[in-house]
């Protein structure tokens, strides 16, 4: 009961900051270009600074080596998730234009704008190394396979056997937050000092991530329109995959690893499960829009519904993982 109340209180704080973004947008404080600028500020400035200082403050070379087991769990969960999502697409006969979006919905999470502030609210900055494990996996999955190939190749207008043209974009596979993580690792291995003035600046800038991310989600929800939420069959299947199947896969892998003598620290286990239950990728509508024949309305609906429902899902997940 204590874990449930703690998670409810954390989620309520998150909800208030999201509501602030929603309210200020409805009052006309933010024009249509503001959310894009805010997203760039978070992704390209605040988050790399936050990740760099988190690594320098919470990681050592020995601890970094110990985190490699977490990558095994997260990558295994992603692979299994894709297999299950593909089988559901075939069995449920999800139509072309939605298939790539559906598989991304099941496997890939919104680790940046929801997962990170949620993790910090629930577990504090000490959980950042564990969050980074899932973040790296999620980034590679999204930009090396899910976003680039699955959605781009899911074209209802192409003829059978015809392949869609897809360009592998290294800039998307190596976004600024991941580059910040790589630079931090090099800094750590080389044992370079961080000057006080630089550390203080990066800490101040990095502290913007949580409030700005949640305000951004509030803006996105307002622009998407809560009245547009639909619960059709394909949406329900996507929600089940995101909030039930994917966390369940992670839990089963963790339990199997523990049984085989490769258990994870409690905080790492909880972080991986919570991140696995985070809402859908915020960029899915953009990816669907860039693809030929992608169902943008379906992608937007999945992002909106999963972001709203995660408020209910997180306390339940936090309560259940106490019994693992």
mmCIF file of C-alpha atoms in Angstrom:
data_model
loop_
_atom_site.group_PDB
_atom_site.id
_atom_site.type_symbol
_atom_site.label_atom_id
_atom_site.label_comp_id
_atom_site.label_asym_id
_atom_site.label_seq_id
_atom_site.Cartn_x
_atom_site.Cartn_y
_atom_site.Cartn_z
ATOM 1 C CA UNK A 1 0.000 0.000 0.000
ATOM 2 C CA UNK A 2 2.922 2.322 0.741
ATOM 3 C CA UNK A 3 4.365 1.854 -2.768
ATOM 4 C CA UNK A 4 0.953 2.537 -4.271
ATOM 5 C CA UNK A 5 0.506 5.796 -2.351
ATOM 6 C CA UNK A 6 4.051 6.929 -3.149
ATOM 7 C CA UNK A 7 3.538 6.312 -6.859
ATOM 8 C CA UNK A 8 0.128 8.038 -6.766
ATOM 9 C CA UNK A 9 1.706 11.106 -5.147
ATOM 10 C CA UNK A 10 4.519 11.121 -7.745
ATOM 11 C CA UNK A 11 2.075 10.713 -10.613
ATOM 12 C CA UNK A 12 -0.118 13.491 -9.199
ATOM 13 C CA UNK A 13 2.880 15.844 -9.261
ATOM 14 C CA UNK A 14 3.567 14.844 -12.849
ATOM 15 C CA UNK A 15 -0.104 15.303 -13.733
ATOM 16 C CA UNK A 16 -0.131 18.858 -12.340
ATOM 17 C CA UNK A 17 2.855 19.866 -14.487
ATOM 18 C CA UNK A 18 1.244 18.308 -17.564
ATOM 19 C CA UNK A 19 -1.971 20.147 -16.724
ATOM 20 C CA UNK A 20 -0.002 23.404 -16.559
ATOM 21 C CA UNK A 21 1.184 22.924 -20.141
ATOM 22 C CA UNK A 22 -2.347 22.030 -21.222
ATOM 23 C CA UNK A 23 -3.883 25.055 -19.460
ATOM 24 C CA UNK A 24 -1.346 27.613 -20.695
ATOM 25 C CA UNK A 25 -1.803 26.340 -24.247
ATOM 26 C CA UNK A 26 -5.584 26.664 -23.966
ATOM 27 C CA UNK A 27 -5.103 30.235 -22.711
ATOM 28 C CA UNK A 28 -3.118 31.055 -25.830
ATOM 29 C CA UNK A 29 0.240 31.600 -24.120
ATOM 30 C CA UNK A 30 2.043 29.293 -26.555
ATOM 31 C CA UNK A 31 1.852 29.666 -30.315
ATOM 32 C CA UNK A 32 1.989 26.723 -32.727
ATOM 33 C CA UNK A 33 5.784 26.897 -33.008
ATOM 34 C CA UNK A 34 6.478 26.832 -29.270
ATOM 35 C CA UNK A 35 6.168 23.068 -28.763
ATOM 36 C CA UNK A 36 8.699 22.409 -31.536
ATOM 37 C CA UNK A 37 11.166 24.882 -30.028
ATOM 38 C CA UNK A 38 10.619 23.415 -26.560
ATOM 39 C CA UNK A 39 11.234 19.908 -27.868
ATOM 40 C CA UNK A 40 14.525 21.027 -29.460
ATOM 41 C CA UNK A 41 15.621 22.706 -26.218
ATOM 42 C CA UNK A 42 14.930 19.553 -24.212
ATOM 43 C CA UNK A 43 16.403 17.060 -26.690
ATOM 44 C CA UNK A 44 19.466 19.007 -27.821
ATOM 45 C CA UNK A 45 20.478 21.041 -24.748
ATOM 46 C CA UNK A 46 18.844 20.169 -21.424
ATOM 47 C CA UNK A 47 18.786 16.373 -21.735
ATOM 48 C CA UNK A 48 22.412 15.914 -22.878
ATOM 49 C CA UNK A 49 23.494 18.143 -19.971
ATOM 50 C CA UNK A 50 21.336 16.137 -17.549
ATOM 51 C CA UNK A 51 22.657 12.803 -18.803
ATOM 52 C CA UNK A 52 26.293 13.937 -18.744
ATOM 53 C CA UNK A 53 26.121 15.110 -15.135
ATOM 54 C CA UNK A 54 24.090 12.059 -14.061
ATOM 55 C CA UNK A 55 26.763 9.760 -15.437
ATOM 56 C CA UNK A 56 29.557 11.741 -13.791
ATOM 57 C CA UNK A 57 27.706 11.824 -10.450
ATOM 58 C CA UNK A 58 26.305 8.286 -10.295
ATOM 59 C CA UNK A 59 28.582 6.036 -12.313
ATOM 60 C CA UNK A 60 32.028 4.541 -11.952
ATOM 61 C CA UNK A 61 33.843 2.288 -14.418
ATOM 62 C CA UNK A 62 33.108 -0.769 -12.267
ATOM 63 C CA UNK A 63 29.432 0.116 -11.952
ATOM 64 C CA UNK A 64 29.229 0.691 -15.688
ATOM 65 C CA UNK A 65 30.466 -2.839 -16.345
ATOM 66 C CA UNK A 66 27.824 -4.204 -13.977
ATOM 67 C CA UNK A 67 25.093 -2.429 -15.999
ATOM 68 C CA UNK A 68 25.838 -4.528 -19.081
ATOM 69 C CA UNK A 69 23.476 -7.220 -17.778
ATOM 70 C CA UNK A 70 20.631 -4.704 -17.911
ATOM 71 C CA UNK A 71 21.288 -4.213 -21.638
ATOM 72 C CA UNK A 72 20.856 -7.947 -22.161
ATOM 73 C CA UNK A 73 17.439 -7.870 -20.484
ATOM 74 C CA UNK A 74 16.259 -4.769 -22.331
ATOM 75 C CA UNK A 75 17.416 -5.912 -25.782
ATOM 76 C CA UNK A 76 15.926 -9.374 -25.214
ATOM 77 C CA UNK A 77 12.605 -7.763 -24.237
ATOM 78 C CA UNK A 78 12.661 -5.647 -27.421
ATOM 79 C CA UNK A 79 13.298 -8.662 -29.672
ATOM 80 C CA UNK A 80 10.556 -10.729 -28.032
ATOM 81 C CA UNK A 81 8.226 -7.731 -28.204
ATOM 82 C CA UNK A 82 8.732 -7.376 -31.953
ATOM 83 C CA UNK A 83 8.037 -11.079 -32.484
ATOM 84 C CA UNK A 84 4.797 -10.935 -30.473
ATOM 85 C CA UNK A 85 3.702 -7.682 -32.156
ATOM 86 C CA UNK A 86 4.330 -9.201 -35.606
ATOM 87 C CA UNK A 87 2.245 -12.265 -34.714
ATOM 88 C CA UNK A 88 -0.614 -10.053 -33.499
ATOM 89 C CA UNK A 89 -0.468 -8.045 -36.740
ATOM 90 C CA UNK A 90 -0.883 -11.262 -38.732
ATOM 91 C CA UNK A 91 -3.518 -12.891 -36.505
ATOM 92 C CA UNK A 92 -5.607 -9.727 -36.013
ATOM 93 C CA UNK A 93 -5.094 -8.716 -39.663
ATOM 94 C CA UNK A 94 -4.171 -5.134 -38.822
ATOM 95 C CA UNK A 95 -4.317 -3.252 -42.110
ATOM 96 C CA UNK A 96 -1.306 -1.780 -43.939
ATOM 97 C CA UNK A 97 -0.569 1.765 -42.837
ATOM 98 C CA UNK A 98 -1.116 0.788 -39.211
ATOM 99 C CA UNK A 99 1.173 -2.224 -38.918
ATOM 100 C CA UNK A 100 4.456 -0.376 -38.399
ATOM 101 C CA UNK A 101 2.808 2.069 -36.011
ATOM 102 C CA UNK A 102 1.271 -0.816 -34.041
ATOM 103 C CA UNK A 103 4.578 -2.664 -33.660
ATOM 104 C CA UNK A 104 6.306 0.532 -32.532
ATOM 105 C CA UNK A 105 3.475 1.109 -30.057
ATOM 106 C CA UNK A 106 4.016 -2.305 -28.490
ATOM 107 C CA UNK A 107 7.818 -2.236 -28.330
ATOM 108 C CA UNK A 108 9.101 1.351 -28.084
ATOM 109 C CA UNK A 109 8.334 3.745 -25.225
ATOM 110 C CA UNK A 110 8.376 7.503 -24.669
ATOM 111 C CA UNK A 111 11.467 7.358 -22.478
ATOM 112 C CA UNK A 112 12.364 11.045 -22.799
ATOM 113 C CA UNK A 113 9.261 13.151 -22.235
ATOM 114 C CA UNK A 114 7.456 10.762 -19.868
ATOM 115 C CA UNK A 115 9.799 7.950 -18.847
ATOM 116 C CA UNK A 116 12.622 10.150 -17.552
ATOM 117 C CA UNK A 117 10.582 12.565 -15.392
ATOM 118 C CA UNK A 118 8.564 9.606 -14.120
ATOM 119 C CA UNK A 119 11.727 7.734 -13.159
ATOM 120 C CA UNK A 120 13.186 10.761 -11.384
ATOM 121 C CA UNK A 121 9.927 11.351 -9.516
ATOM 122 C CA UNK A 122 9.658 7.717 -8.401
ATOM 123 C CA UNK A 123 13.274 6.759 -7.703
ATOM 124 C CA UNK A 124 15.380 9.931 -7.750
ATOM 125 C CA UNK A 125 18.639 10.702 -9.562
ATOM 126 C CA UNK A 126 20.285 7.470 -8.322
ATOM 127 C CA UNK A 127 18.158 5.589 -10.854
ATOM 128 C CA UNK A 128 19.630 7.488 -13.827
ATOM 129 C CA UNK A 129 22.259 4.826 -14.722
ATOM 130 C CA UNK A 130 19.492 2.220 -14.928
ATOM 131 C CA UNK A 131 17.290 4.554 -16.934
ATOM 132 C CA UNK A 132 20.145 5.097 -19.402
ATOM 133 C CA UNK A 133 20.314 1.333 -20.002
ATOM 134 C CA UNK A 134 16.709 1.318 -21.192
ATOM 135 C CA UNK A 135 17.111 4.623 -23.021
ATOM 136 C CA UNK A 136 20.004 3.296 -25.139
ATOM 137 C CA UNK A 137 18.034 0.161 -26.033
ATOM 138 C CA UNK A 138 14.891 2.139 -26.840
ATOM 139 C CA UNK A 139 16.825 4.613 -29.024
ATOM 140 C CA UNK A 140 18.549 1.888 -31.047
ATOM 141 C CA UNK A 141 15.262 -0.015 -31.433
ATOM 142 C CA UNK A 142 13.382 3.081 -32.594
ATOM 143 C CA UNK A 143 15.856 4.572 -35.054
ATOM 144 C CA UNK A 144 17.681 1.479 -36.298
ATOM 145 C CA UNK A 145 14.596 -0.676 -36.891
ATOM 146 C CA UNK A 146 11.160 0.384 -35.641
ATOM 147 C CA UNK A 147 10.965 3.937 -36.946
ATOM 148 C CA UNK A 148 13.210 3.601 -39.989
ATOM 149 C CA UNK A 149 12.102 0.258 -41.431
ATOM 150 C CA UNK A 150 8.783 -0.850 -39.966
ATOM 151 C CA UNK A 151 6.845 2.385 -40.431
ATOM 152 C CA UNK A 152 8.610 3.407 -43.659
ATOM 153 C CA UNK A 153 7.948 0.017 -45.273
ATOM 154 C CA UNK A 154 4.335 -0.125 -44.133
ATOM 155 C CA UNK A 155 2.928 1.473 -47.286
ATOM 156 C CA UNK A 156 -0.618 0.379 -48.248
ATOM 157 C CA UNK A 157 -0.119 1.814 -51.747
ATOM 158 C CA UNK A 158 2.926 -0.249 -52.712
ATOM 159 C CA UNK A 159 2.534 -3.375 -54.797
ATOM 160 C CA UNK A 160 3.314 -6.803 -53.441
ATOM 161 C CA UNK A 161 7.051 -7.459 -53.434
ATOM 162 C CA UNK A 162 7.889 -3.792 -53.916
ATOM 163 C CA UNK A 163 10.224 -2.361 -51.293
ATOM 164 C CA UNK A 164 9.897 1.149 -49.933
ATOM 165 C CA UNK A 165 12.923 3.401 -50.171
ATOM 166 C CA UNK A 166 14.401 3.898 -46.733
ATOM 167 C CA UNK A 167 17.413 5.985 -45.902
ATOM 168 C CA UNK A 168 19.426 5.044 -42.840
ATOM 169 C CA UNK A 169 19.933 8.256 -40.891
ATOM 170 C CA UNK A 170 22.871 8.126 -38.476
ATOM 171 C CA UNK A 171 21.808 11.455 -36.987
ATOM 172 C CA UNK A 172 18.618 9.825 -35.718
ATOM 173 C CA UNK A 173 20.455 6.766 -34.423
ATOM 174 C CA UNK A 174 22.844 9.101 -32.581
ATOM 175 C CA UNK A 175 20.598 11.866 -31.196
ATOM 176 C CA UNK A 176 22.020 14.541 -28.888
ATOM 177 C CA UNK A 177 21.015 12.736 -25.636
ATOM 178 C CA UNK A 178 22.799 9.563 -26.727
ATOM 179 C CA UNK A 179 25.833 11.575 -27.811
ATOM 180 C CA UNK A 180 25.812 13.208 -24.384
ATOM 181 C CA UNK A 181 25.893 9.736 -22.853
ATOM 182 C CA UNK A 182 28.794 8.658 -25.081
ATOM 183 C CA UNK A 183 30.809 11.791 -24.257
ATOM 184 C CA UNK A 184 30.148 11.199 -20.550
ATOM 185 C CA UNK A 185 31.442 7.623 -20.852
ATOM 186 C CA UNK A 186 34.631 8.825 -22.545
ATOM 187 C CA UNK A 187 35.028 11.466 -19.810
ATOM 188 C CA UNK A 188 34.539 8.742 -17.211
ATOM 189 C CA UNK A 189 37.032 6.294 -18.748
ATOM 190 C CA UNK A 190 39.645 9.011 -19.227
ATOM 191 C CA UNK A 191 39.093 10.148 -15.619
ATOM 192 C CA UNK A 192 38.860 13.788 -16.661
ATOM 193 C CA UNK A 193 37.722 16.304 -14.032
ATOM 194 C CA UNK A 194 34.628 18.460 -14.502
ATOM 195 C CA UNK A 195 35.379 22.084 -13.507
ATOM 196 C CA UNK A 196 33.015 23.501 -10.872
ATOM 197 C CA UNK A 197 31.777 26.255 -13.171
ATOM 198 C CA UNK A 198 30.988 23.720 -15.912
ATOM 199 C CA UNK A 199 29.364 21.267 -13.515
ATOM 200 C CA UNK A 200 27.152 23.945 -11.961
ATOM 201 C CA UNK A 201 26.069 25.212 -15.392
ATOM 202 C CA UNK A 202 25.272 21.711 -16.666
ATOM 203 C CA UNK A 203 23.339 20.894 -13.483
ATOM 204 C CA UNK A 204 21.198 24.020 -13.802
ATOM 205 C CA UNK A 205 20.480 23.385 -17.480
ATOM 206 C CA UNK A 206 19.888 19.676 -16.891
ATOM 207 C CA UNK A 207 17.352 20.390 -14.148
ATOM 208 C CA UNK A 208 15.066 21.864 -16.826
ATOM 209 C CA UNK A 209 14.372 18.422 -18.285
ATOM 210 C CA UNK A 210 11.627 17.219 -15.954
ATOM 211 C CA UNK A 211 9.367 20.314 -15.790
ATOM 212 C CA UNK A 212 9.806 21.227 -19.470
ATOM 213 C CA UNK A 213 9.191 17.641 -20.613
ATOM 214 C CA UNK A 214 5.919 17.458 -18.710
ATOM 215 C CA UNK A 215 4.791 20.888 -19.889
ATOM 216 C CA UNK A 216 5.578 19.723 -23.435
ATOM 217 C CA UNK A 217 3.393 16.632 -23.018
ATOM 218 C CA UNK A 218 0.557 18.886 -21.789
ATOM 219 C CA UNK A 219 0.926 20.996 -24.938
ATOM 220 C CA UNK A 220 0.901 17.872 -27.133
ATOM 221 C CA UNK A 221 -2.258 16.586 -25.445
ATOM 222 C CA UNK A 222 -3.984 19.934 -25.955
ATOM 223 C CA UNK A 223 -3.001 20.092 -29.621
ATOM 224 C CA UNK A 224 -4.034 16.482 -30.241
ATOM 225 C CA UNK A 225 -7.399 17.109 -28.599
ATOM 226 C CA UNK A 226 -8.697 14.826 -25.849
ATOM 227 C CA UNK A 227 -12.100 14.684 -27.568
ATOM 228 C CA UNK A 228 -10.470 12.895 -30.506
ATOM 229 C CA UNK A 229 -9.629 9.819 -28.394
ATOM 230 C CA UNK A 230 -11.068 6.629 -29.873
ATOM 231 C CA UNK A 231 -11.028 3.098 -28.483
ATOM 232 C CA UNK A 232 -11.364 0.949 -31.595
ATOM 233 C CA UNK A 233 -10.063 -2.625 -31.803
ATOM 234 C CA UNK A 234 -6.580 -1.747 -33.107
ATOM 235 C CA UNK A 235 -6.160 0.945 -30.442
ATOM 236 C CA UNK A 236 -7.142 -1.469 -27.661
ATOM 237 C CA UNK A 237 -4.700 -4.080 -28.978
ATOM 238 C CA UNK A 238 -1.950 -1.456 -29.003
ATOM 239 C CA UNK A 239 -2.735 -0.370 -25.428
ATOM 240 C CA UNK A 240 -2.715 -3.978 -24.233
ATOM 241 C CA UNK A 241 0.644 -4.496 -25.896
ATOM 242 C CA UNK A 242 2.143 -1.294 -24.429
ATOM 243 C CA UNK A 243 0.827 -1.539 -20.868
ATOM 244 C CA UNK A 244 0.487 -5.291 -20.292
ATOM 245 C CA UNK A 245 2.488 -7.393 -22.757
ATOM 246 C CA UNK A 246 5.755 -5.408 -22.810
ATOM 247 C CA UNK A 247 6.055 -4.974 -19.005
ATOM 248 C CA UNK A 248 5.111 -8.655 -18.604
ATOM 249 C CA UNK A 249 7.930 -9.666 -20.979
ATOM 250 C CA UNK A 250 10.405 -7.630 -18.935
ATOM 251 C CA UNK A 251 9.165 -9.137 -15.664
ATOM 252 C CA UNK A 252 9.421 -12.686 -17.044
ATOM 253 C CA UNK A 253 12.985 -12.080 -18.254
ATOM 254 C CA UNK A 254 14.003 -10.613 -14.891
ATOM 255 C CA UNK A 255 12.472 -13.562 -13.018
ATOM 256 C CA UNK A 256 14.175 -16.025 -15.376
ATOM 257 C CA UNK A 257 17.507 -14.280 -14.917
ATOM 258 C CA UNK A 258 17.088 -14.292 -11.158
ATOM 259 C CA UNK A 259 16.269 -18.009 -11.232
ATOM 260 C CA UNK A 260 19.459 -18.624 -13.225
ATOM 261 C CA UNK A 261 21.517 -16.657 -10.711
ATOM 262 C CA UNK A 262 21.724 -13.356 -12.593
ATOM 263 C CA UNK A 263 19.437 -11.172 -10.527
ATOM 264 C CA UNK A 264 19.325 -7.378 -10.823
ATOM 265 C CA UNK A 265 19.421 -4.743 -8.065
ATOM 266 C CA UNK A 266 15.926 -3.790 -6.905
ATOM 267 C CA UNK A 267 16.095 -0.242 -8.297
ATOM 268 C CA UNK A 268 17.352 -1.435 -11.686
ATOM 269 C CA UNK A 269 14.599 -4.036 -11.904
ATOM 270 C CA UNK A 270 11.912 -1.470 -11.036
ATOM 271 C CA UNK A 271 13.321 1.059 -13.493
ATOM 272 C CA UNK A 272 13.314 -1.413 -16.391
ATOM 273 C CA UNK A 273 9.725 -2.486 -15.682
ATOM 274 C CA UNK A 274 8.430 1.081 -15.269
ATOM 275 C CA UNK A 275 10.140 2.193 -18.489
ATOM 276 C CA UNK A 276 8.674 -0.808 -20.291
ATOM 277 C CA UNK A 277 5.218 0.455 -19.251
ATOM 278 C CA UNK A 278 5.773 4.071 -20.375
ATOM 279 C CA UNK A 279 3.419 5.551 -23.023
ATOM 280 C CA UNK A 280 3.905 5.449 -26.788
ATOM 281 C CA UNK A 281 6.619 7.374 -28.617
ATOM 282 C CA UNK A 282 5.690 11.029 -28.993
ATOM 283 C CA UNK A 283 7.229 11.064 -32.479
ATOM 284 C CA UNK A 284 5.049 8.252 -33.885
ATOM 285 C CA UNK A 285 2.616 10.622 -35.662
ATOM 286 C CA UNK A 286 5.594 12.372 -37.272
ATOM 287 C CA UNK A 287 7.057 9.057 -38.444
ATOM 288 C CA UNK A 288 3.671 7.962 -39.790
ATOM 289 C CA UNK A 289 3.260 11.277 -41.589
ATOM 290 C CA UNK A 290 6.669 10.924 -43.250
ATOM 291 C CA UNK A 291 5.818 7.423 -44.491
ATOM 292 C CA UNK A 292 3.735 6.847 -47.619
ATOM 293 C CA UNK A 293 0.199 5.973 -46.558
ATOM 294 C CA UNK A 294 0.936 5.936 -42.817
ATOM 295 C CA UNK A 295 -2.147 6.255 -40.619
ATOM 296 C CA UNK A 296 -1.361 9.512 -38.818
ATOM 297 C CA UNK A 297 -4.738 9.629 -37.063
ATOM 298 C CA UNK A 298 -4.200 6.155 -35.611
ATOM 299 C CA UNK A 299 -0.666 7.050 -34.472
ATOM 300 C CA UNK A 300 -1.883 10.269 -32.831
ATOM 301 C CA UNK A 301 -4.695 8.412 -31.087
ATOM 302 C CA UNK A 302 -2.251 5.848 -29.667
ATOM 303 C CA UNK A 303 0.051 8.557 -28.323
ATOM 304 C CA UNK A 304 -2.815 10.512 -26.769
ATOM 305 C CA UNK A 305 -4.626 7.555 -25.188
ATOM 306 C CA UNK A 306 -1.470 5.924 -23.817
ATOM 307 C CA UNK A 307 -0.225 9.234 -22.358
ATOM 308 C CA UNK A 308 -3.530 9.825 -20.581
ATOM 309 C CA UNK A 309 -3.880 6.230 -19.353
ATOM 310 C CA UNK A 310 -0.331 5.973 -18.006
ATOM 311 C CA UNK A 311 -1.515 8.061 -15.034
ATOM 312 C CA UNK A 312 -3.631 5.071 -14.002
ATOM 313 C CA UNK A 313 -1.174 2.403 -15.111
ATOM 314 C CA UNK A 314 1.911 3.574 -13.167
ATOM 315 C CA UNK A 315 0.507 3.156 -9.613
ATOM 316 C CA UNK A 316 -0.702 -0.326 -10.568
ATOM 317 C CA UNK A 317 2.704 -1.270 -11.999
ATOM 318 C CA UNK A 318 4.518 0.125 -8.957
ATOM 319 C CA UNK A 319 2.310 -1.915 -6.653
ATOM 320 C CA UNK A 320 2.682 -5.157 -8.604
ATOM 321 C CA UNK A 321 6.479 -5.050 -8.901
ATOM 322 C CA UNK A 322 6.762 -5.086 -5.110
ATOM 323 C CA UNK A 323 5.779 -8.773 -5.318
ATOM 324 C CA UNK A 324 8.449 -9.756 -7.847
#
